[in-house]
């Protein structure tokens, strides 16, 4: 289990949220990149009794990702998401500067992963934008033969990480 180095206590508000996705509607998934075969499926009941995304992993390490808009060099950002999985399944949130599938080393990133417990759990990572490059969010079903639910993703500006 990877533990974030710092989790700010700032609560996202409309004024400091730069990106969010509550997966309320299946149309929301069209914004996300799903490499390879379709791995993501919209499901009708999520963290707040509305939609969620289910990521299924048939063989190995499956993720969907999205570019985070409006990041500014030198600013710090916290990414949070709710995840639900069985105890033998792993939730993983990754926040960094390269999209999934790039084969060069990541210059900087943060990730948080935790095994499920049947309940919704909040994953959180914080990253300071250190270069003028895009930032991406990845959410995973990392272990083979697993289905993991995600909902209520938010990226918001914080004072520092």
Coordinates of C-alpha atoms in Angstrom, one line a residue:
X1 CA 0.0 0.0 0.0
X2 CA 1.4 3.4 -1.0
X3 CA 0.8 6.2 1.4
X4 CA 0.7 9.8 0.2
X5 CA 3.4 12.1 1.6
X6 CA 0.9 14.8 2.6
X7 CA -2.8 15.0 2.5
X8 CA -4.0 18.6 2.9
X9 CA -7.1 19.3 5.0
X10 CA -8.6 21.7 2.5
X11 CA -12.1 20.9 1.5
X12 CA -13.0 21.4 -2.2
X13 CA -15.3 24.3 -2.8
X14 CA -16.6 25.8 -6.0
X15 CA -13.9 28.5 -5.8
X16 CA -10.9 26.2 -5.6
X17 CA -12.1 23.2 -7.6
X18 CA -10.5 23.2 -11.1
X19 CA -11.9 19.9 -12.3
X20 CA -14.6 17.4 -11.1
X21 CA -16.5 14.4 -12.4
X22 CA -19.3 12.9 -10.5
X23 CA -20.1 10.3 -13.1
X24 CA -23.8 11.1 -12.9
X25 CA -24.5 10.2 -16.5
X26 CA -23.0 7.7 -18.9
X27 CA -22.1 10.6 -21.2
X28 CA -19.4 11.6 -18.7
X29 CA -17.3 8.6 -19.7
X30 CA -16.8 10.0 -23.2
X31 CA -14.4 12.6 -21.7
X32 CA -12.1 9.8 -20.4
X33 CA -9.6 7.9 -22.4
X34 CA -10.0 4.1 -22.2
X35 CA -6.9 2.5 -23.8
X36 CA -7.2 -0.8 -25.5
X37 CA -10.6 -2.6 -25.1
X38 CA -13.5 -0.9 -23.4
X39 CA -12.7 -1.3 -19.7
X40 CA -15.0 1.3 -18.2
X41 CA -18.8 1.0 -17.7
X42 CA -21.2 3.5 -16.3
X43 CA -23.3 2.1 -13.5
X44 CA -26.4 3.7 -12.0
X45 CA -25.6 3.6 -8.3
X46 CA -22.6 5.4 -6.9
X47 CA -21.3 7.1 -3.8
X48 CA -24.2 9.5 -3.5
X49 CA -26.9 7.2 -5.0
X50 CA -26.3 8.4 -8.5
X51 CA -23.9 7.2 -11.2
X52 CA -20.4 5.8 -10.9
X53 CA -17.8 4.3 -13.2
X54 CA -16.9 0.6 -13.0
X55 CA -13.4 -0.3 -14.2
X56 CA -13.0 -4.0 -15.1
X57 CA -9.7 -5.7 -15.3
X58 CA -9.6 -9.0 -17.2
X59 CA -5.8 -9.5 -17.6
X60 CA -3.6 -6.9 -16.0
X61 CA -3.3 -3.3 -14.8
X62 CA -6.3 -1.5 -16.4
X63 CA -6.9 2.3 -16.1
X64 CA -8.9 5.1 -17.7
X65 CA -7.4 8.6 -17.6
X66 CA -8.2 12.2 -18.3
X67 CA -6.2 15.4 -18.8
X68 CA -6.7 17.9 -16.0
X69 CA -7.4 21.4 -17.4
X70 CA -6.3 24.8 -16.0
X71 CA -3.2 23.7 -14.0
X72 CA -0.6 26.5 -13.4
X73 CA 3.1 26.1 -12.9
X74 CA 4.1 26.3 -9.2
X75 CA 0.5 25.7 -7.9
X76 CA -0.4 22.7 -5.7
X77 CA -3.3 20.5 -6.4
X78 CA -5.1 17.8 -4.5
X79 CA -7.0 15.0 -6.3
X80 CA -9.6 13.0 -4.5
X81 CA -12.0 10.2 -5.6
X82 CA -14.3 7.8 -3.8
X83 CA -13.7 4.1 -4.5
X84 CA -15.6 0.9 -3.7
X85 CA -14.1 -2.6 -4.0
X86 CA -14.1 -6.0 -2.5
X87 CA -11.3 -6.8 0.1
X88 CA -9.3 -8.8 -2.6
X89 CA -9.5 -5.9 -5.0
X90 CA -7.4 -2.7 -5.1
X91 CA -8.4 0.9 -5.6
X92 CA -5.7 3.1 -7.2
X93 CA -5.6 6.9 -7.9
X94 CA -2.6 8.2 -9.9
X95 CA -1.9 11.9 -10.5
X96 CA 1.0 12.9 -12.7
X97 CA 2.5 14.4 -15.8
X98 CA 2.2 11.7 -18.4
X99 CA -0.7 9.9 -19.9
X100 CA -1.1 6.1 -19.4
X101 CA 0.9 4.1 -22.0
X102 CA 3.8 6.5 -22.3
X103 CA 7.0 4.4 -22.0
X104 CA 9.4 6.9 -20.7
X105 CA 9.9 7.4 -16.9
X106 CA 7.5 9.6 -15.1
X107 CA 9.2 12.8 -14.0
X108 CA 6.8 13.3 -11.1
X109 CA 3.7 11.7 -9.9
X110 CA 1.8 10.7 -6.8
X111 CA -0.4 7.6 -6.3
X112 CA -2.5 6.2 -3.6
X113 CA -3.7 2.6 -3.5
X114 CA -5.7 0.7 -1.0
X115 CA -7.5 -2.6 -0.8
X116 CA -11.3 -2.5 -0.7
X117 CA -13.5 -3.1 2.3
X118 CA -16.9 -3.3 0.5
X119 CA -17.6 0.4 1.6
X120 CA -16.8 3.6 -0.2
X121 CA -13.3 4.9 0.7
X122 CA -11.8 8.2 -0.2
X123 CA -8.4 8.2 -2.0
X124 CA -6.4 11.5 -2.0
X125 CA -3.1 12.6 -3.5
X126 CA -1.4 16.0 -3.7
X127 CA 1.1 17.3 -6.3
X128 CA 2.8 20.6 -7.0
X129 CA 2.9 21.5 -10.7
X130 CA 6.7 21.6 -11.3
X131 CA 6.9 21.9 -15.1
X132 CA 4.8 23.4 -17.9
X133 CA 3.3 20.1 -18.9
X134 CA -0.2 18.7 -18.7
X135 CA -1.3 16.7 -15.6
X136 CA -3.4 13.6 -15.8
X137 CA -5.6 11.6 -13.5
X138 CA -5.7 7.8 -13.8
X139 CA -8.1 5.5 -11.9
X140 CA -7.4 1.8 -12.0
X141 CA -8.6 -1.8 -11.6
X142 CA -5.0 -3.1 -11.0
X143 CA -5.4 -6.7 -10.1
X144 CA -6.6 -9.4 -12.5
X145 CA -10.3 -10.4 -12.6
X146 CA -11.5 -7.4 -10.6
X147 CA -14.2 -4.7 -10.9
X148 CA -13.7 -1.5 -9.1
X149 CA -16.2 1.4 -8.7
X150 CA -15.2 5.1 -8.7
X151 CA -17.2 8.2 -8.1
X152 CA -17.0 11.9 -7.1
X153 CA -13.6 12.8 -8.5
X154 CA -12.3 16.3 -7.7
X155 CA -9.1 18.2 -8.3
X156 CA -8.7 21.4 -6.4
X157 CA -6.0 23.9 -5.6
X158 CA -4.4 23.9 -2.2
X159 CA -1.8 26.1 -0.6
X160 CA 0.9 23.5 -0.7
X161 CA 1.6 19.7 -0.6

